[in-house]
Phi, psi and omega in degrees: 000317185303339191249356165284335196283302197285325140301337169269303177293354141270331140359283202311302228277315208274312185315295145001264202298305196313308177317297183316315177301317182306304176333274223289330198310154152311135172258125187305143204236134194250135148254149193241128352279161187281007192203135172229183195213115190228149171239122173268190191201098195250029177055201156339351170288323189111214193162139202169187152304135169239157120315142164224119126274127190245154181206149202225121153222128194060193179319350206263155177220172169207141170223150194237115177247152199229087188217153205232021162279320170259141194225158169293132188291307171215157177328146202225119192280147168297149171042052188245332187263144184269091205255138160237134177236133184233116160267133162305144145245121205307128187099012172097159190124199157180148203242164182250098174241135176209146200186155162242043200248147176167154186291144158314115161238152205265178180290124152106316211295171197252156208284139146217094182264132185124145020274142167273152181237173202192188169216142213213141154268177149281183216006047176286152204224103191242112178247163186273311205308126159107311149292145160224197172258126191243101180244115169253124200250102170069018184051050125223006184246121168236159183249110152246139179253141147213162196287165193235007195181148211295160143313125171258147331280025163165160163300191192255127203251136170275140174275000000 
């Protein structure tokens, strides 16, 4: 009886500490919308449609834009470009993701940099329009982009 008591109050104990954990975790912070879609204008480079996916926890974000209007001038080592993404922010400002992180790509492959990483408050309302993107390549080859037109659908607004 005595090892039933004592298995059921660890039971108990463990059940107990599983809550308390639940309480306490940190909660994943949602932005909205998580993918938005902008048409750039990268000068000699081209221009077309990107994608941006943003994703958000606490204060720190990223966002990874993705386009197959810009293709690699020449092949590319994973995580060699030097990426700036500059966001408005609705009430003036501007918020900043940076980073070198991208996949290897061959000559002709379509452009993808990111994540960019940035610091987001909450409720920043963050658009590409207005901004731009700056991608340096091998330190002398840069791409700058900029949006020719609001995001669709809409920024990105962080919680």
């Amino acid at each position: 009886m005595r090892g039933k008591r004592f298995g059921t109050g660890l039971s108990l104990a463990a059940g107990a500490l599983a809550v308390c954990g639940l309480a306490f975790a940190p909660t994943a912070a949602a932005v909205a919308p998580g993918t938005a879609t902008v048409n750039a204008d990268c000068g000699s480079y081209g221009g077309g449609d990107a994608t941006l996916t943003a994703t958000q926890s606490g204060t720190s974000a990223t966002i990874t834009l993705t386009t197959s209007s810009v293709t690699a001038p020449l092949s590319i080592s994973q995580d060699s470009l030097v990426s700036e993404l500059t966001m408005v922010k609705e009430g003036g400002g501007t918020v900043v993701f940076k980073g070198t992180k991208n996949p290897a790509m061959s000559t002709g492959d379509a452009l993808e940099v990111g994540p960019l990483s940035g610091t987001v408050a909450s409720g920043d309302s963050l658009e590409a329009f207005g901004g731009t993107l700056k991608v340096t390549a091998f330190g002398f080859i840069t791409i700058t982009c900029t949006a020719t037109g609001p995001q669709a659908p809409g920024p990105f607004v962080f919680d």
